[in-house]
Short mmCIF file of C-alpha atoms and ligand atoms in Angstrom, two decimals:
data_model
loop_
_atom_site.label_atom_id
_atom_site.label_comp_id
_atom_site.label_asym_id
_atom_site.label_seq_id
_atom_site.Cartn_x
_atom_site.Cartn_y
_atom_site.Cartn_z
CA MET L 1 69.06 -0.95 -1.66
CA LYS L 2 67.66 0.11 1.70
CA THR L 3 63.92 0.80 1.50
CA ILE L 4 62.73 3.80 3.53
CA ILE L 5 59.43 3.08 5.29
CA ALA L 6 57.61 6.20 6.48
CA LYS L 7 54.20 6.58 8.08
CA ALA L 8 51.82 9.19 6.72
CA ASP L 9 48.65 9.49 8.75
CA ASN L 10 47.12 12.01 6.38
CA GLU L 11 47.86 14.24 3.41
CA ASN L 12 49.40 16.87 5.69
CA ASP L 13 52.43 14.70 6.51
CA ILE L 14 54.20 16.93 4.08
CA ASP L 15 57.83 16.03 4.94
CA VAL L 16 57.22 12.38 4.12
CA LEU L 17 55.35 13.20 0.91
CA ASN L 18 57.97 15.74 -0.20
CA LYS L 19 60.71 13.17 0.30
CA ALA L 20 58.69 10.62 -1.72
CA ALA L 21 58.07 13.11 -4.55
CA GLU L 22 61.77 13.97 -4.66
CA ILE L 23 62.58 10.26 -5.12
CA ILE L 24 60.10 10.03 -8.03
CA ARG L 25 61.52 13.17 -9.68
CA SER L 26 65.00 11.68 -9.55
CA GLY L 27 63.84 8.47 -11.23
CA GLY L 28 63.18 6.24 -8.17
CA LEU L 29 60.23 4.09 -7.06
CA VAL L 30 57.81 4.76 -4.19
CA ALA L 31 54.94 2.53 -3.01
CA PHE L 32 51.92 4.56 -1.89
CA PRO L 33 48.44 3.86 -0.53
CA THR L 34 45.26 4.28 -2.58
CA GLU L 35 41.66 3.45 -1.67
CA THR L 36 41.92 0.19 -3.65
CA VAL L 37 45.37 -1.35 -3.05
CA TYR L 38 48.93 -0.01 -2.64
CA GLY L 39 50.56 1.12 -5.89
CA LEU L 40 54.22 0.96 -6.88
CA GLY L 41 54.80 4.41 -8.34
CA GLY L 42 57.35 5.79 -10.78
CA ASP L 43 57.49 8.71 -13.23
CA GLY L 44 54.72 7.86 -15.70
CA LEU L 45 56.39 9.56 -18.68
CA ASP L 46 59.87 8.11 -18.15
CA PRO L 47 60.62 4.81 -19.93
CA ALA L 48 63.47 4.09 -17.49
CA ALA L 49 61.10 4.29 -14.51
CA ALA L 50 58.69 1.85 -16.20
CA LYS L 51 61.57 -0.61 -16.69
CA LYS L 52 62.48 -0.31 -13.01
CA ILE L 53 58.88 -1.04 -12.00
CA TYR L 54 58.77 -4.21 -14.11
CA ALA L 55 62.09 -5.35 -12.66
CA ALA L 56 61.09 -4.72 -9.00
CA LYS L 57 57.82 -6.66 -9.40
CA GLY L 58 59.28 -9.40 -11.60
CA ARG L 59 56.47 -8.51 -14.00
CA PRO L 60 56.40 -9.30 -17.73
CA SER L 61 56.94 -6.01 -19.60
CA ASP L 62 53.98 -6.60 -21.95
CA ASN L 63 51.61 -6.00 -19.03
CA PRO L 64 50.77 -2.27 -19.14
CA LEU L 65 50.81 0.15 -16.20
CA ILE L 66 48.06 2.54 -15.05
CA LEU L 67 48.84 6.28 -15.03
CA HIS L 68 47.58 8.00 -11.87
CA ILE L 69 46.60 11.66 -11.84
CA SER L 70 45.50 14.02 -9.06
CA HIS L 71 43.65 16.63 -11.07
CA ILE L 72 41.28 16.24 -14.00
CA SER L 73 43.37 18.70 -16.07
CA GLN L 74 46.15 16.09 -16.20
CA LEU L 75 44.03 13.74 -18.34
CA ARG L 76 43.80 15.65 -21.64
CA PRO L 77 47.55 15.66 -22.48
CA LEU L 78 47.74 11.85 -22.01
CA VAL L 79 44.99 10.82 -24.43
CA ARG L 80 43.99 11.32 -28.07
CA GLU L 81 40.31 11.87 -27.30
CA ILE L 82 37.83 11.78 -24.42
CA PRO L 83 34.68 10.03 -25.66
CA VAL L 84 31.25 10.99 -24.31
CA SER L 85 31.00 7.68 -22.42
CA ALA L 86 34.22 8.56 -20.57
CA GLU L 87 32.94 12.03 -19.73
CA LYS L 88 29.86 10.51 -18.14
CA LEU L 89 31.88 8.00 -16.09
CA ILE L 90 34.38 10.63 -14.99
CA LYS L 91 31.60 12.91 -13.80
CA GLU L 92 30.07 10.13 -11.74
CA PHE L 93 33.06 8.13 -10.44
CA TRP L 94 36.27 10.24 -10.41
CA PRO L 95 38.08 10.54 -8.13
CA GLY L 96 37.53 6.90 -7.17
CA PRO L 97 38.21 3.20 -7.86
CA LEU L 98 37.66 3.35 -11.65
CA THR L 99 40.36 3.12 -14.35
CA LEU L 100 39.56 4.11 -17.93
CA ILE L 101 41.39 2.98 -21.09
CA PHE L 102 41.86 5.64 -23.78
CA LYS L 103 43.75 5.93 -27.07
CA LYS L 104 47.15 7.19 -25.95
CA ALA L 105 48.82 10.49 -26.84
CA ASP L 106 52.41 10.48 -28.15
CA ILE L 107 53.93 11.68 -24.87
CA VAL L 108 52.97 8.40 -23.16
CA PRO L 109 55.88 6.00 -23.70
CA TYR L 110 55.29 2.48 -25.03
CA GLU L 111 57.33 1.18 -22.10
CA THR L 112 54.47 2.33 -19.85
CA THR L 113 51.69 0.87 -22.00
CA GLY L 114 53.39 -2.47 -22.66
CA GLY L 115 53.58 -1.60 -26.36
CA LEU L 116 49.84 -0.82 -26.68
CA ASP L 117 48.38 2.26 -28.43
CA THR L 118 46.03 2.73 -25.48
CA VAL L 119 46.67 4.04 -21.99
CA ALA L 120 44.98 3.33 -18.66
CA VAL L 121 44.28 6.38 -16.46
CA ARG L 122 43.00 6.54 -12.89
CA PHE L 123 42.29 9.44 -10.52
CA PRO L 124 42.39 7.95 -7.01
CA GLU L 125 40.33 9.37 -4.19
CA ASN L 126 42.78 8.63 -1.35
CA ARG L 127 44.04 11.99 -0.02
CA ILE L 128 47.61 10.81 0.58
CA ALA L 129 47.77 9.48 -2.99
CA GLN L 130 46.40 12.76 -4.35
CA ARG L 131 48.86 14.94 -2.43
CA PHE L 132 51.79 12.69 -3.35
CA ILE L 133 50.93 12.77 -7.08
CA THR L 134 50.46 16.55 -6.96
CA LEU L 135 53.87 17.02 -5.34
CA CYS L 136 55.47 14.81 -8.02
CA GLY L 137 54.10 17.21 -10.66
CA ARG L 138 53.56 14.49 -13.25
CA PRO L 139 51.40 11.41 -13.85
CA ILE L 140 52.52 8.43 -11.77
CA ALA L 141 52.71 4.97 -13.36
CA ALA L 142 51.66 2.44 -10.75
CA PRO L 143 50.79 -1.23 -10.84
CA SER L 144 49.75 -2.90 -7.60
CA ALA L 145 52.81 -2.98 -5.29
CA ASN L 146 53.08 -6.78 -4.98
CA SER L 147 55.57 -9.21 -6.49
CA SER L 148 54.07 -10.41 -9.76
CA GLY L 149 51.54 -13.21 -9.16
CA ARG L 150 51.05 -12.55 -5.42
CA PRO L 151 47.85 -11.06 -3.98
CA SER L 152 47.77 -7.25 -4.22
CA PRO L 153 48.89 -5.43 -1.05
CA THR L 154 46.29 -3.77 1.13
CA ARG L 155 48.70 -2.93 3.98
CA ALA L 156 52.18 -1.35 3.94
CA SER L 157 53.47 -4.54 5.61
CA HIS L 158 52.39 -6.55 2.54
CA VAL L 159 54.46 -4.25 0.30
CA GLU L 160 57.41 -4.53 2.66
CA PHE L 161 57.21 -8.34 2.59
CA ASP L 162 57.23 -8.45 -1.23
CA LEU L 163 59.44 -5.52 -2.25
CA SER L 164 61.70 -4.49 0.63
CA GLY L 165 65.22 -3.91 -0.69
CA LYS L 166 63.95 -3.53 -4.27
CA ILE L 167 62.34 -0.07 -4.12
CA ASP L 168 63.34 3.29 -2.62
CA MET L 169 60.43 4.03 -0.30
CA ILE L 170 57.10 2.85 1.09
CA ILE L 171 54.55 5.41 2.33
CA ASP L 172 52.58 3.67 5.07
CA GLY L 173 49.08 5.13 4.98
CA GLY L 174 47.30 2.32 6.82
CA HIS L 175 44.93 -0.19 5.28
CA CYS L 176 43.16 0.32 1.94
CA GLU L 177 39.45 0.97 2.21
CA PHE L 178 38.15 -1.10 -0.74
CA GLY L 179 40.86 -3.78 -0.83
CA LEU L 180 40.31 -4.88 -4.46
CA GLU L 181 41.95 -3.25 -7.47
CA SER L 182 40.00 -0.66 -9.45
CA THR L 183 37.30 -1.46 -11.97
CA ILE L 184 38.71 -1.13 -15.52
CA VAL L 185 36.51 0.06 -18.40
CA ASP L 186 37.83 0.37 -21.96
CA VAL L 187 36.35 3.49 -23.57
CA SER L 188 38.80 3.52 -26.49
CA GLU L 189 36.39 1.70 -28.83
CA ASP L 190 32.78 2.40 -29.80
CA LYS L 191 31.09 0.37 -27.06
CA PRO L 192 32.45 0.61 -23.48
CA CYS L 193 33.74 -2.73 -22.24
CA LEU L 194 34.43 -3.92 -18.68
CA LEU L 195 37.90 -5.49 -18.51
CA ARG L 196 38.24 -5.96 -14.74
CA PRO L 197 35.43 -5.82 -12.16
CA GLY L 198 35.92 -3.79 -8.98
CA SER L 199 34.11 -1.66 -6.44
CA VAL L 200 32.44 0.40 -9.14
CA THR L 201 30.11 -2.44 -10.14
CA VAL L 202 28.53 -3.32 -13.50
CA GLU L 203 25.18 -2.26 -12.04
CA MET L 204 26.62 1.18 -11.21
CA LEU L 205 28.26 1.53 -14.65
CA GLU L 206 25.10 0.52 -16.50
CA GLU L 207 23.05 3.02 -14.55
CA VAL L 208 25.20 5.72 -16.17
CA LEU L 209 25.88 4.19 -19.62
CA GLY L 210 23.13 1.67 -20.29
CA PRO L 211 24.20 -1.88 -21.25
CA ILE L 212 27.98 -2.37 -21.59
CA ASP L 213 30.10 -5.25 -22.90
CA ILE L 214 31.87 -7.51 -20.43
CA ASP L 215 35.17 -9.08 -21.52
CA LYS L 216 34.99 -12.89 -21.31
CA ALA L 217 38.04 -13.00 -19.02
CA VAL L 218 36.02 -11.28 -16.27
CA THR L 219 34.03 -14.38 -15.40
CA ALA L 220 35.49 -17.33 -17.34
CA LYS L 221 38.87 -19.01 -17.59
CA PRO L 222 40.74 -17.74 -20.68
CA GLU L 223 41.20 -20.54 -23.27
CA ALA L 224 44.78 -21.56 -24.06
CA GLY L 225 46.30 -18.94 -26.35
CA GLU L 226 43.38 -16.52 -25.88
CA ARG L 227 44.38 -12.93 -25.16
CA PRO L 228 42.18 -11.06 -22.69
CA LYS L 229 41.83 -7.33 -23.43
CA ALA L 230 43.57 -6.42 -20.16
CA PRO L 231 46.88 -8.27 -20.57
CA GLY L 232 47.18 -8.60 -16.79
CA MET L 233 44.11 -10.85 -16.68
CA LYS L 234 45.99 -13.67 -18.43
CA TYR L 235 48.58 -14.19 -15.71
CA THR L 236 48.00 -16.44 -12.73
CA HIS L 237 47.28 -13.96 -10.03
CA TYR L 238 46.38 -13.33 -6.46
CA SER L 239 47.56 -16.78 -5.57
CA PRO L 240 48.90 -17.82 -2.22
CA ALA L 241 51.25 -20.81 -2.16
CA ALA L 242 48.30 -22.87 -0.88
CA LYS L 243 45.99 -24.65 -3.30
CA VAL L 244 42.70 -22.73 -3.37
CA ILE L 245 39.36 -24.45 -4.08
CA ILE L 246 36.04 -22.58 -4.27
CA VAL L 247 32.78 -24.18 -3.14
CA ARG L 248 29.61 -22.27 -3.93
CA GLY L 249 25.89 -22.76 -3.54
CA ASN L 250 23.33 -22.94 -0.78
CA GLU L 251 24.89 -22.27 2.65
CA GLU L 252 24.17 -25.64 4.29
CA ASN L 253 25.32 -27.61 1.22
CA MET L 254 28.47 -25.52 1.02
CA ILE L 255 29.42 -26.19 4.66
CA LYS L 256 28.69 -29.89 4.30
CA ARG L 257 30.75 -30.24 1.10
CA ILE L 258 33.71 -28.25 2.46
CA ASN L 259 33.82 -30.42 5.59
CA GLU L 260 33.65 -33.56 3.41
CA LEU L 261 36.51 -32.28 1.27
CA ILE L 262 38.54 -31.51 4.41
CA SER L 263 37.96 -34.97 5.84
CA HIS L 264 39.18 -36.49 2.54
CA THR L 265 42.31 -34.32 2.47
CA ASP L 266 45.62 -36.04 3.23
CA LYS L 267 46.20 -35.71 6.99
CA SER L 268 49.77 -34.47 6.47
CA LEU L 269 48.39 -31.31 4.82
CA LYS L 270 47.28 -28.24 6.75
CA THR L 271 43.75 -27.20 5.73
CA GLY L 272 42.04 -23.83 5.89
CA VAL L 273 38.68 -22.30 5.08
CA ILE L 274 38.03 -18.73 3.98
CA ALA L 275 34.70 -18.31 5.71
CA SER L 276 32.23 -15.67 6.85
CA GLU L 277 31.14 -14.47 10.30
CA GLU L 278 27.96 -16.48 9.89
CA THR L 279 29.65 -19.81 9.10
CA LYS L 280 33.03 -19.63 10.83
CA ASP L 281 32.20 -22.02 13.69
CA ARG L 282 30.91 -24.77 11.41
CA TYR L 283 34.17 -26.01 9.91
CA ILE L 284 36.55 -28.82 10.91
CA ALA L 285 39.59 -27.26 9.17
CA ASP L 286 42.93 -26.67 10.94
CA GLU L 287 42.32 -22.96 10.50
CA VAL L 288 39.36 -20.77 9.67
CA LEU L 289 40.01 -17.30 8.22
CA VAL L 290 37.11 -14.86 8.41
CA THR L 291 36.73 -12.17 5.75
CA GLY L 292 33.49 -10.65 7.06
CA SER L 293 29.75 -10.98 7.12
CA ARG L 294 27.93 -12.41 4.08
CA GLU L 295 25.57 -9.45 4.53
CA ASN L 296 28.48 -7.05 3.99
CA THR L 297 30.33 -7.80 0.74
CA ALA L 298 32.36 -4.57 1.06
CA GLN L 299 33.90 -5.98 4.24
CA ILE L 300 34.65 -9.31 2.49
CA ALA L 301 36.29 -7.45 -0.42
CA SER L 302 38.35 -5.34 1.92
CA ASN L 303 39.78 -8.37 3.79
CA LEU L 304 40.13 -10.91 0.98
CA PHE L 305 43.76 -10.30 -0.05
CA LYS L 306 44.89 -10.09 3.57
CA MET L 307 43.38 -13.55 4.16
CA LEU L 308 44.98 -14.99 1.00
CA ARG L 309 48.34 -13.73 2.29
CA LYS L 310 47.61 -15.17 5.73
CA CYS L 311 47.33 -18.63 4.18
CA ASP L 312 51.04 -18.38 3.38
CA HIS L 313 52.09 -17.00 6.74
CA HIS L 314 50.24 -19.81 8.46
CA ASN L 315 51.67 -22.45 6.10
CA ILE L 316 48.25 -23.65 4.99
CA ASP L 317 48.48 -26.22 2.15
CA VAL L 318 44.87 -26.37 0.95
CA VAL L 319 42.26 -23.67 1.47
CA PHE L 320 38.56 -23.94 0.69
CA ALA L 321 36.82 -20.64 -0.04
CA GLU L 322 33.11 -19.99 0.25
CA GLY L 323 31.74 -18.71 -3.07
CA LEU L 324 29.36 -15.79 -3.46
CA SER L 325 26.78 -14.91 -6.08
CA GLU L 326 28.33 -12.91 -8.90
CA ASN L 327 26.22 -9.80 -8.83
CA GLU L 328 27.27 -6.34 -7.64
CA LEU L 329 30.50 -6.52 -5.60
CA GLY L 330 30.27 -10.34 -5.67
CA MET L 331 31.45 -10.24 -9.31
CA ALA L 332 34.78 -8.61 -8.36
CA ILE L 333 35.31 -10.85 -5.31
CA MET L 334 34.60 -14.01 -7.32
CA ASN L 335 36.85 -12.80 -10.18
CA ARG L 336 39.81 -12.58 -7.77
CA LEU L 337 38.94 -15.83 -6.00
CA LYS L 338 38.60 -17.74 -9.29
CA LYS L 339 42.03 -16.57 -10.40
CA ALA L 340 43.51 -17.55 -7.04
CA ALA L 341 41.85 -20.96 -7.43
CA GLY L 342 42.92 -21.43 -11.06
CA TYR L 343 39.13 -21.65 -11.69
CA GLU L 344 38.69 -24.81 -9.56
CA ILE L 345 35.08 -24.56 -8.37
CA TYR L 346 32.56 -27.02 -6.91
CA ASP L 347 28.90 -26.06 -7.33
CA VAL L 348 26.71 -27.61 -4.64
O1 TXA W 401 43.38 -0.22 -8.15
C1 TXA W 401 44.24 -0.28 -9.02
O2 TXA W 401 43.95 -0.23 -10.24
C2 TXA W 401 45.70 -0.41 -8.58
C3 TXA W 401 46.08 0.87 -7.85
C4 TXA W 401 47.53 0.92 -7.49
O3 TXA W 401 45.71 1.98 -8.62
N1 TXA W 401 46.55 -0.69 -9.69
C5 TXA W 401 46.56 -1.88 -10.32
O4 TXA W 401 47.49 -2.00 -11.33
O5 TXA W 401 45.82 -2.81 -10.03
P1 TXA W 401 47.92 -3.36 -12.00
O6 TXA W 401 49.03 -3.00 -12.89
O7 TXA W 401 48.20 -4.36 -10.97
O8 TXA W 401 46.70 -3.77 -12.88
C6 TXA W 401 46.43 -3.03 -14.03
C7 TXA W 401 45.62 -3.84 -15.01
C8 TXA W 401 46.40 -4.97 -15.63
O9 TXA W 401 45.55 -6.11 -15.72
C9 TXA W 401 46.72 -4.42 -17.01
O10 TXA W 401 46.86 -5.45 -17.96
C10 TXA W 401 45.52 -3.54 -17.29
O11 TXA W 401 45.25 -2.95 -16.06
N2 TXA W 401 45.85 -2.46 -18.23
C11 TXA W 401 46.69 -1.40 -18.05
N3 TXA W 401 46.76 -0.66 -19.17
C12 TXA W 401 45.95 -1.23 -20.08
C13 TXA W 401 45.61 -0.94 -21.42
N4 TXA W 401 46.13 0.09 -22.08
N5 TXA W 401 44.73 -1.78 -22.04
C14 TXA W 401 44.19 -2.84 -21.39
N6 TXA W 401 44.47 -3.16 -20.11
C15 TXA W 401 45.35 -2.38 -19.48
MG1 MG W 402 48.36 -6.13 -10.07
#
């Protein structure tokens, strides 16, 4: 299959978006930008489209997809009920980088929900995404548009690298503002529970809801056989081919330990460090990749996946990543880094 790649500078690139919507309506797959990461979209109510999505990504079919909407009126038909907690979150954070899990209505196929009786729904803020979904005239099922296990794509070129030849079209809308996947909150049970941290932070959620539960898989390695509430959290994820090791603690200790670890690394291996503006000149690694300033965690979040992908393009064998404290956006960044590192962390 030849993948069409078309630039859309804004939501008024209507020829491109019409073409994309036509592909969706005839059962095809289109990757599109959102403010978090690129999504791989298909008709959200068509079991055949869900199967195609799993096949293109090489994703296990028990890992459910998120349904994307572009108007609040599209939510009601997809769910059995909208609890008060959800109403509050929707009022505050939609459209935006927040996905909510509801009890599903019958029209949502089990192929889309990976066999679950719940459904994930998100209303993205990105204007190209909104216009595209509106033109499709139906909810769009979309996981992140990467091959299963690879870091999520934050540029159209990342999608092209992973999925070219396997999907019908890529809408190139530039880089994604937030760069980490949406926050996921389960509102299908009595107490709201955070399943995946993102740019809507726990602090922001608790300001609206009061104390919420946090699924264990958010911060800790799942035990063998344990099933996290978001099935996707159990798979190895976000990982470059390089071995990733996190070092966290006081800045000077961190730099010292990373340099020690580099000097003890087999000389035949190419080493890298995922560092910050403040520390980038302090390392003896073969390559230093800068995500941003430690003062600006939004910038670090936005560049993290690009840097993980760079490790592969630059054939880095071992990469040491500076850890952050796990509050606010640091929780989401560390969640992704820990999964990339298979939870290998040195505290210094
Ligand atoms: O920012 C995002 O959320 C991006 C963009 C494209 O919207 N999408 C995304 O999708 O990250 P995906 O499929 O890569 O991650 C969705 C996560 C998976 O971990 C999945 O297991 C979980 O959401 N999920 C989906 N439906 C669920 C459900 N009914 N119950 C629990 N977890 C669910
Ligand atoms: Mg994903």
